[in-house]
């Protein structure tokens, strides 16, 4: 997947690509998804600083822009954070608003299914080798990509990870086992120390997003080795 960095000579085209992907994703969903995505697109076009990856705007201003009350703003911004589309870069304090950033890679990953609705040229332009995992790094174990049986947060999150990227799931997530949840932290066991360290270092955000979409009460995901 092509990683979008909206800077340089092709910045304008990259911005249009991102917004096009978001629009296609919204139109393929119900009215609730359409409204939610539209609200974020408005913030991106009106207030997002592309070069610094910063969205600095107060709830009152967002409420005015969206024509809603501040409770709705608070609720929807929490949904964006749970989706992993919006991240808090600096928590607001002493009358200052929080500095937010966009996880452009996560947005593209979630909208990938609808790229084909735009056209093959769009898919070709954005498709490619996923930059999340280096070609030079391979895990020590490559079990068959079968999600864990039964119910539970990890079983559901595994299904999501498999649907997002089969190769990535087979390489890094399929061999991890559920060690339980304690105090809002899900612990997973990887087959080796190297495997655990790599997932924690390079894939923790994707892992945490998948888990939180299944259970929003989980705040952390810890990966350990035997």
Short mmCIF file of N, CA and C in Angstrom, two decimals, residues 65-205:
data_model
loop_
_atom_site.label_atom_id
_atom_site.label_comp_id
_atom_site.label_asym_id
_atom_site.label_seq_id
_atom_site.Cartn_x
_atom_site.Cartn_y
_atom_site.Cartn_z
N UNK A 65 -18.79 24.29 13.21
CA UNK A 65 -18.52 23.84 11.85
C UNK A 65 -19.43 22.68 11.45
N UNK A 66 -19.68 21.78 12.38
CA UNK A 66 -20.53 20.62 12.10
C UNK A 66 -22.02 20.90 12.30
N UNK A 67 -22.34 22.05 12.89
CA UNK A 67 -23.74 22.40 13.20
C UNK A 67 -24.36 21.40 14.17
N UNK A 68 -23.61 21.08 15.22
CA UNK A 68 -24.07 20.16 16.25
C UNK A 68 -23.70 20.73 17.61
N UNK A 69 -24.06 20.02 18.69
CA UNK A 69 -23.64 20.45 20.02
C UNK A 69 -22.28 19.83 20.37
N UNK A 70 -21.70 20.31 21.46
CA UNK A 70 -20.35 19.87 21.84
C UNK A 70 -20.33 18.42 22.30
N UNK A 71 -21.46 17.91 22.80
CA UNK A 71 -21.52 16.50 23.20
C UNK A 71 -21.35 15.60 21.98
N UNK A 72 -21.95 16.01 20.86
CA UNK A 72 -21.79 15.23 19.63
C UNK A 72 -20.35 15.25 19.16
N UNK A 73 -19.70 16.41 19.28
CA UNK A 73 -18.29 16.52 18.90
C UNK A 73 -17.43 15.58 19.73
N UNK A 74 -17.66 15.60 21.03
CA UNK A 74 -16.89 14.75 21.93
C UNK A 74 -17.08 13.28 21.60
N UNK A 75 -18.31 12.89 21.30
CA UNK A 75 -18.61 11.50 20.97
C UNK A 75 -17.95 11.07 19.67
N UNK A 76 -18.06 11.90 18.64
CA UNK A 76 -17.51 11.52 17.33
C UNK A 76 -15.99 11.55 17.32
N UNK A 77 -15.40 12.49 18.03
CA UNK A 77 -13.93 12.50 18.10
C UNK A 77 -13.41 11.26 18.82
N UNK A 78 -14.16 10.80 19.82
CA UNK A 78 -13.79 9.56 20.50
C UNK A 78 -13.88 8.38 19.53
N UNK A 79 -14.88 8.40 18.66
CA UNK A 79 -15.02 7.34 17.66
C UNK A 79 -13.84 7.34 16.68
N UNK A 80 -13.40 8.53 16.28
CA UNK A 80 -12.25 8.62 15.38
C UNK A 80 -10.98 8.09 16.05
N UNK A 81 -10.83 8.35 17.34
CA UNK A 81 -9.65 7.84 18.05
C UNK A 81 -9.72 6.32 18.18
N UNK A 82 -10.92 5.79 18.42
CA UNK A 82 -11.08 4.35 18.52
C UNK A 82 -10.78 3.68 17.18
N UNK A 83 -11.22 4.30 16.09
CA UNK A 83 -10.93 3.78 14.76
C UNK A 83 -9.44 3.83 14.44
N UNK A 84 -8.73 4.70 15.14
CA UNK A 84 -7.31 4.89 14.85
C UNK A 84 -7.06 5.93 13.77
N UNK A 85 -8.11 6.64 13.33
CA UNK A 85 -7.96 7.65 12.29
C UNK A 85 -7.37 8.94 12.85
N UNK A 86 -7.68 9.24 14.09
CA UNK A 86 -7.19 10.46 14.75
C UNK A 86 -6.40 10.05 15.98
N UNK A 87 -5.26 10.69 16.18
CA UNK A 87 -4.41 10.40 17.32
C UNK A 87 -4.11 11.68 18.09
N UNK A 88 -4.00 11.56 19.39
CA UNK A 88 -3.66 12.71 20.23
C UNK A 88 -2.14 12.84 20.28
N UNK A 89 -1.63 13.95 19.75
CA UNK A 89 -0.19 14.19 19.75
C UNK A 89 0.24 14.95 21.01
N UNK A 90 -0.64 15.81 21.47
CA UNK A 90 -0.35 16.57 22.69
C UNK A 90 -1.67 16.87 23.39
N UNK A 91 -1.82 16.39 24.60
CA UNK A 91 -3.06 16.58 25.35
C UNK A 91 -3.22 18.04 25.76
N UNK A 92 -4.42 18.56 25.59
CA UNK A 92 -4.68 19.94 25.97
C UNK A 92 -4.63 20.14 27.48
N UNK A 93 -4.18 21.31 27.90
CA UNK A 93 -4.08 21.62 29.33
C UNK A 93 -4.09 23.12 29.51
N UNK A 94 -4.62 23.57 30.64
CA UNK A 94 -4.64 24.99 31.02
C UNK A 94 -5.26 25.86 29.93
N UNK A 95 -6.41 25.46 29.47
CA UNK A 95 -7.12 26.27 28.50
C UNK A 95 -6.69 26.08 27.06
N UNK A 96 -5.70 25.24 26.82
CA UNK A 96 -5.23 24.99 25.46
C UNK A 96 -5.87 23.72 24.92
N UNK A 97 -6.21 23.76 23.64
CA UNK A 97 -6.84 22.60 23.02
C UNK A 97 -5.80 21.54 22.70
N UNK A 98 -6.24 20.32 22.57
CA UNK A 98 -5.33 19.23 22.25
C UNK A 98 -4.82 19.36 20.81
N UNK A 99 -3.61 18.90 20.59
CA UNK A 99 -3.05 18.84 19.24
C UNK A 99 -3.25 17.42 18.73
N UNK A 100 -4.02 17.29 17.65
CA UNK A 100 -4.34 15.99 17.09
C UNK A 100 -3.58 15.77 15.79
N UNK A 101 -3.43 14.52 15.42
CA UNK A 101 -2.82 14.16 14.14
C UNK A 101 -3.66 13.11 13.45
N UNK A 102 -3.44 12.92 12.17
CA UNK A 102 -4.17 11.91 11.40
C UNK A 102 -3.27 10.71 11.13
N UNK A 103 -3.81 9.53 11.31
CA UNK A 103 -3.09 8.31 10.93
C UNK A 103 -3.49 7.99 9.50
N UNK A 104 -2.79 8.58 8.54
CA UNK A 104 -3.16 8.44 7.13
C UNK A 104 -3.07 7.00 6.66
N UNK A 105 -2.10 6.26 7.17
CA UNK A 105 -1.96 4.86 6.78
C UNK A 105 -3.18 4.04 7.21
N UNK A 106 -3.67 4.33 8.42
CA UNK A 106 -4.84 3.62 8.93
C UNK A 106 -6.08 3.96 8.11
N UNK A 107 -6.23 5.22 7.74
CA UNK A 107 -7.38 5.63 6.94
C UNK A 107 -7.36 4.92 5.59
N UNK A 108 -6.19 4.86 4.97
CA UNK A 108 -6.08 4.18 3.67
C UNK A 108 -6.37 2.69 3.81
N UNK A 109 -5.91 2.09 4.88
CA UNK A 109 -6.14 0.67 5.09
C UNK A 109 -7.64 0.39 5.22
N UNK A 110 -8.34 1.24 5.96
CA UNK A 110 -9.77 1.02 6.18
C UNK A 110 -10.61 1.32 4.95
N UNK A 111 -10.10 2.14 4.05
CA UNK A 111 -10.86 2.49 2.85
C UNK A 111 -10.47 1.66 1.64
N UNK A 112 -9.49 0.78 1.80
CA UNK A 112 -8.92 0.05 0.67
C UNK A 112 -9.96 -0.75 -0.12
N UNK A 113 -10.94 -1.31 0.58
CA UNK A 113 -11.95 -2.14 -0.08
C UNK A 113 -12.75 -1.36 -1.12
N UNK A 114 -12.87 -0.05 -0.93
CA UNK A 114 -13.68 0.76 -1.84
C UNK A 114 -12.87 1.45 -2.94
N UNK A 115 -11.55 1.26 -2.96
CA UNK A 115 -10.73 1.90 -4.00
C UNK A 115 -11.19 1.49 -5.39
N UNK A 116 -11.59 0.23 -5.54
CA UNK A 116 -12.00 -0.26 -6.85
C UNK A 116 -13.22 0.48 -7.39
N UNK A 117 -14.01 1.08 -6.50
CA UNK A 117 -15.17 1.85 -6.95
C UNK A 117 -14.76 3.13 -7.66
N UNK A 118 -13.56 3.61 -7.38
CA UNK A 118 -13.05 4.81 -8.05
C UNK A 118 -12.50 4.46 -9.43
N UNK A 119 -11.81 3.33 -9.52
CA UNK A 119 -11.29 2.90 -10.81
C UNK A 119 -9.96 2.19 -10.69
N UNK A 120 -9.59 1.40 -11.69
CA UNK A 120 -8.34 0.64 -11.65
C UNK A 120 -7.10 1.52 -11.59
N UNK A 121 -7.17 2.71 -12.18
CA UNK A 121 -6.02 3.61 -12.14
C UNK A 121 -5.74 4.06 -10.71
N UNK A 122 -6.82 4.28 -9.95
CA UNK A 122 -6.66 4.69 -8.56
C UNK A 122 -6.07 3.56 -7.73
N UNK A 123 -6.57 2.35 -7.95
CA UNK A 123 -6.05 1.19 -7.23
C UNK A 123 -4.58 0.99 -7.54
N UNK A 124 -4.22 1.10 -8.80
CA UNK A 124 -2.83 0.91 -9.21
C UNK A 124 -1.92 1.97 -8.60
N UNK A 125 -2.44 3.19 -8.51
CA UNK A 125 -1.62 4.29 -7.98
C UNK A 125 -1.34 4.11 -6.49
N UNK A 126 -2.32 3.63 -5.75
CA UNK A 126 -2.14 3.51 -4.31
C UNK A 126 -1.67 2.13 -3.86
N UNK A 127 -1.86 1.14 -4.70
CA UNK A 127 -1.48 -0.22 -4.30
C UNK A 127 0.03 -0.38 -4.39
N UNK A 128 0.53 -1.41 -3.75
CA UNK A 128 1.96 -1.69 -3.77
C UNK A 128 2.36 -2.41 -2.53
N UNK A 129 3.64 -2.49 -2.31
CA UNK A 129 4.15 -3.20 -1.14
C UNK A 129 3.83 -2.43 0.11
N UNK A 130 3.23 -3.10 1.09
CA UNK A 130 2.91 -2.47 2.38
C UNK A 130 4.21 -2.12 3.08
N UNK A 131 4.35 -0.82 3.39
CA UNK A 131 5.62 -0.37 4.01
C UNK A 131 5.74 -0.71 5.48
N UNK A 132 4.67 -1.32 6.04
CA UNK A 132 4.71 -1.61 7.47
C UNK A 132 5.77 -2.64 7.81
N UNK A 133 5.97 -3.62 6.91
CA UNK A 133 6.90 -4.71 7.20
C UNK A 133 8.04 -4.70 6.19
N UNK A 134 9.24 -4.76 6.65
CA UNK A 134 10.40 -4.75 5.76
C UNK A 134 10.53 -6.07 5.03
N UNK A 135 10.96 -5.99 3.76
CA UNK A 135 11.17 -7.20 2.97
C UNK A 135 12.31 -8.04 3.55
N UNK A 136 13.22 -7.41 4.29
CA UNK A 136 14.39 -8.10 4.77
C UNK A 136 14.16 -8.80 6.11
N UNK A 137 12.98 -8.62 6.69
CA UNK A 137 12.69 -9.21 7.98
C UNK A 137 11.62 -10.27 7.83
N UNK A 138 11.91 -11.48 8.25
CA UNK A 138 10.93 -12.56 8.19
C UNK A 138 10.82 -13.18 9.56
N UNK A 139 9.62 -13.57 9.98
CA UNK A 139 9.46 -14.18 11.29
C UNK A 139 10.05 -15.58 11.31
N UNK A 140 10.30 -16.07 12.50
CA UNK A 140 10.90 -17.39 12.63
C UNK A 140 9.87 -18.50 12.43
N UNK A 141 8.59 -18.18 12.57
CA UNK A 141 7.54 -19.16 12.41
C UNK A 141 6.48 -18.62 11.47
N UNK A 142 5.96 -19.45 10.57
CA UNK A 142 4.93 -19.03 9.64
C UNK A 142 3.81 -20.06 9.62
N UNK A 143 2.95 -20.07 10.67
CA UNK A 143 1.85 -21.04 10.72
C UNK A 143 0.77 -20.67 9.72
N UNK A 144 -0.13 -21.62 9.48
CA UNK A 144 -1.24 -21.36 8.56
C UNK A 144 -2.12 -20.25 9.10
N UNK A 145 -2.65 -19.39 8.21
CA UNK A 145 -3.44 -18.24 8.65
C UNK A 145 -4.86 -18.63 9.07
N UNK A 146 -4.97 -19.28 10.21
CA UNK A 146 -6.28 -19.68 10.74
C UNK A 146 -6.51 -18.94 12.05
N UNK A 147 -7.51 -18.05 12.13
CA UNK A 147 -7.78 -17.32 13.36
C UNK A 147 -8.15 -18.26 14.50
N UNK A 148 -7.92 -17.87 15.74
CA UNK A 148 -8.26 -18.73 16.87
C UNK A 148 -9.74 -19.05 16.91
N UNK A 149 -10.06 -20.29 17.28
CA UNK A 149 -11.45 -20.71 17.34
C UNK A 149 -12.13 -20.15 18.58
N UNK A 150 -13.45 -20.15 18.57
CA UNK A 150 -14.20 -19.68 19.72
C UNK A 150 -14.46 -18.19 19.70
N UNK A 151 -14.87 -17.68 20.85
CA UNK A 151 -15.19 -16.27 20.98
C UNK A 151 -14.17 -15.58 21.88
N UNK A 152 -14.28 -14.28 21.96
CA UNK A 152 -13.34 -13.51 22.76
C UNK A 152 -12.73 -12.39 21.95
N UNK A 153 -12.09 -11.46 22.65
CA UNK A 153 -11.54 -10.27 22.00
C UNK A 153 -10.46 -10.65 20.99
N UNK A 154 -9.53 -11.53 21.38
CA UNK A 154 -8.44 -11.86 20.47
C UNK A 154 -8.94 -12.63 19.25
N UNK A 155 -9.93 -13.50 19.44
CA UNK A 155 -10.49 -14.24 18.31
C UNK A 155 -11.13 -13.28 17.31
N UNK A 156 -11.87 -12.30 17.81
CA UNK A 156 -12.51 -11.33 16.93
C UNK A 156 -11.49 -10.40 16.28
N UNK A 157 -10.51 -9.96 17.06
CA UNK A 157 -9.47 -9.08 16.51
C UNK A 157 -8.66 -9.80 15.44
N UNK A 158 -8.44 -11.10 15.63
CA UNK A 158 -7.69 -11.88 14.65
C UNK A 158 -8.42 -11.93 13.31
N UNK A 159 -9.73 -12.04 13.37
CA UNK A 159 -10.52 -12.03 12.14
C UNK A 159 -10.36 -10.71 11.41
N UNK A 160 -10.33 -9.62 12.15
CA UNK A 160 -10.14 -8.30 11.54
C UNK A 160 -8.75 -8.19 10.91
N UNK A 161 -7.75 -8.62 11.62
CA UNK A 161 -6.38 -8.53 11.11
C UNK A 161 -6.19 -9.39 9.87
N UNK A 162 -6.81 -10.55 9.86
CA UNK A 162 -6.72 -11.43 8.69
C UNK A 162 -7.39 -10.79 7.48
N UNK A 163 -8.56 -10.16 7.71
CA UNK A 163 -9.28 -9.51 6.61
C UNK A 163 -8.51 -8.32 6.06
N UNK A 164 -7.77 -7.61 6.92
CA UNK A 164 -7.02 -6.44 6.48
C UNK A 164 -5.82 -6.83 5.62
N UNK A 165 -5.08 -7.83 6.06
CA UNK A 165 -3.86 -8.20 5.35
C UNK A 165 -3.52 -9.65 5.67
N UNK A 166 -3.82 -10.54 4.75
CA UNK A 166 -3.62 -11.98 4.98
C UNK A 166 -2.15 -12.33 5.20
N UNK A 167 -1.27 -11.75 4.39
CA UNK A 167 0.16 -12.06 4.51
C UNK A 167 0.71 -11.59 5.84
N UNK A 168 0.35 -10.37 6.22
CA UNK A 168 0.83 -9.83 7.49
C UNK A 168 0.31 -10.66 8.65
N UNK A 169 -0.95 -11.05 8.57
CA UNK A 169 -1.53 -11.87 9.64
C UNK A 169 -0.80 -13.21 9.74
N UNK A 170 -0.57 -13.85 8.61
CA UNK A 170 0.10 -15.15 8.61
C UNK A 170 1.51 -15.04 9.18
N UNK A 171 2.18 -13.96 8.84
CA UNK A 171 3.57 -13.80 9.24
C UNK A 171 3.74 -13.48 10.72
N UNK A 172 2.87 -12.61 11.26
CA UNK A 172 3.14 -12.07 12.58
C UNK A 172 2.06 -12.27 13.64
N UNK A 173 0.81 -12.35 13.25
CA UNK A 173 -0.25 -12.38 14.25
C UNK A 173 -0.81 -13.78 14.52
N UNK A 174 -0.78 -14.65 13.52
CA UNK A 174 -1.47 -15.94 13.66
C UNK A 174 -0.88 -16.84 14.73
N UNK A 175 0.39 -16.71 15.03
CA UNK A 175 1.03 -17.59 16.00
C UNK A 175 0.95 -17.07 17.43
N UNK A 176 0.35 -15.91 17.63
CA UNK A 176 0.25 -15.37 18.99
C UNK A 176 -1.00 -15.90 19.68
N UNK A 177 -0.89 -16.13 20.97
CA UNK A 177 -2.00 -16.68 21.74
C UNK A 177 -2.44 -15.71 22.83
N UNK A 178 -3.69 -15.85 23.22
CA UNK A 178 -4.30 -14.97 24.22
C UNK A 178 -3.91 -15.41 25.62
N UNK A 179 -3.34 -14.48 26.40
CA UNK A 179 -2.95 -14.77 27.78
C UNK A 179 -3.85 -14.07 28.78
N UNK A 180 -4.93 -13.46 28.29
CA UNK A 180 -5.90 -12.87 29.20
C UNK A 180 -5.88 -11.35 29.25
N UNK A 181 -6.89 -10.80 29.90
CA UNK A 181 -7.06 -9.36 30.04
C UNK A 181 -7.04 -9.00 31.52
N UNK A 182 -6.27 -8.00 31.86
CA UNK A 182 -6.18 -7.56 33.25
C UNK A 182 -6.01 -6.04 33.30
N UNK A 183 -6.92 -5.39 34.00
CA UNK A 183 -6.85 -3.93 34.19
C UNK A 183 -6.76 -3.18 32.86
N UNK A 184 -7.58 -3.58 31.88
CA UNK A 184 -7.60 -2.90 30.59
C UNK A 184 -6.45 -3.21 29.69
N UNK A 185 -5.68 -4.25 29.98
CA UNK A 185 -4.53 -4.62 29.16
C UNK A 185 -4.69 -6.06 28.68
N UNK A 186 -4.65 -6.25 27.37
CA UNK A 186 -4.68 -7.58 26.78
C UNK A 186 -3.25 -8.06 26.59
N UNK A 187 -2.94 -9.23 27.11
CA UNK A 187 -1.61 -9.80 26.96
C UNK A 187 -1.64 -10.92 25.93
N UNK A 188 -0.71 -10.85 24.97
CA UNK A 188 -0.58 -11.88 23.95
C UNK A 188 0.81 -12.49 24.06
N UNK A 189 0.89 -13.78 23.76
CA UNK A 189 2.17 -14.48 23.83
C UNK A 189 2.64 -14.82 22.42
N UNK A 190 3.82 -14.34 22.06
CA UNK A 190 4.44 -14.64 20.77
C UNK A 190 5.36 -15.85 20.93
N UNK A 191 5.68 -16.54 19.84
CA UNK A 191 6.49 -17.76 19.96
C UNK A 191 7.93 -17.53 20.38
N UNK A 192 8.50 -16.36 20.08
CA UNK A 192 9.89 -16.08 20.43
C UNK A 192 10.02 -14.65 20.92
N UNK A 193 11.15 -14.36 21.56
CA UNK A 193 11.40 -13.00 22.02
C UNK A 193 11.54 -12.04 20.84
N UNK A 194 12.23 -12.49 19.78
CA UNK A 194 12.37 -11.65 18.59
C UNK A 194 11.00 -11.31 18.02
N UNK A 195 10.13 -12.31 17.92
CA UNK A 195 8.79 -12.11 17.38
C UNK A 195 8.02 -11.08 18.22
N UNK A 196 8.07 -11.23 19.52
CA UNK A 196 7.36 -10.31 20.42
C UNK A 196 7.88 -8.89 20.28
N UNK A 197 9.21 -8.75 20.24
CA UNK A 197 9.81 -7.42 20.14
C UNK A 197 9.45 -6.75 18.82
N UNK A 198 9.45 -7.53 17.74
CA UNK A 198 9.15 -6.95 16.43
C UNK A 198 7.71 -6.46 16.36
N UNK A 199 6.78 -7.28 16.83
CA UNK A 199 5.37 -6.88 16.81
C UNK A 199 5.15 -5.65 17.68
N UNK A 200 5.75 -5.65 18.87
CA UNK A 200 5.58 -4.53 19.78
C UNK A 200 6.18 -3.24 19.20
N UNK A 201 7.26 -3.37 18.47
CA UNK A 201 7.94 -2.19 17.92
C UNK A 201 7.32 -1.67 16.64
N UNK A 202 6.97 -2.57 15.73
CA UNK A 202 6.55 -2.16 14.40
C UNK A 202 5.06 -2.30 14.10
N UNK A 203 4.36 -3.14 14.85
CA UNK A 203 2.96 -3.42 14.51
C UNK A 203 2.00 -3.16 15.66
N UNK A 204 2.47 -2.51 16.69
CA UNK A 204 1.64 -2.32 17.88
C UNK A 204 0.41 -1.47 17.61
N UNK A 205 0.55 -0.44 16.76
CA UNK A 205 -0.59 0.44 16.49
C UNK A 205 -1.68 -0.32 15.74
#
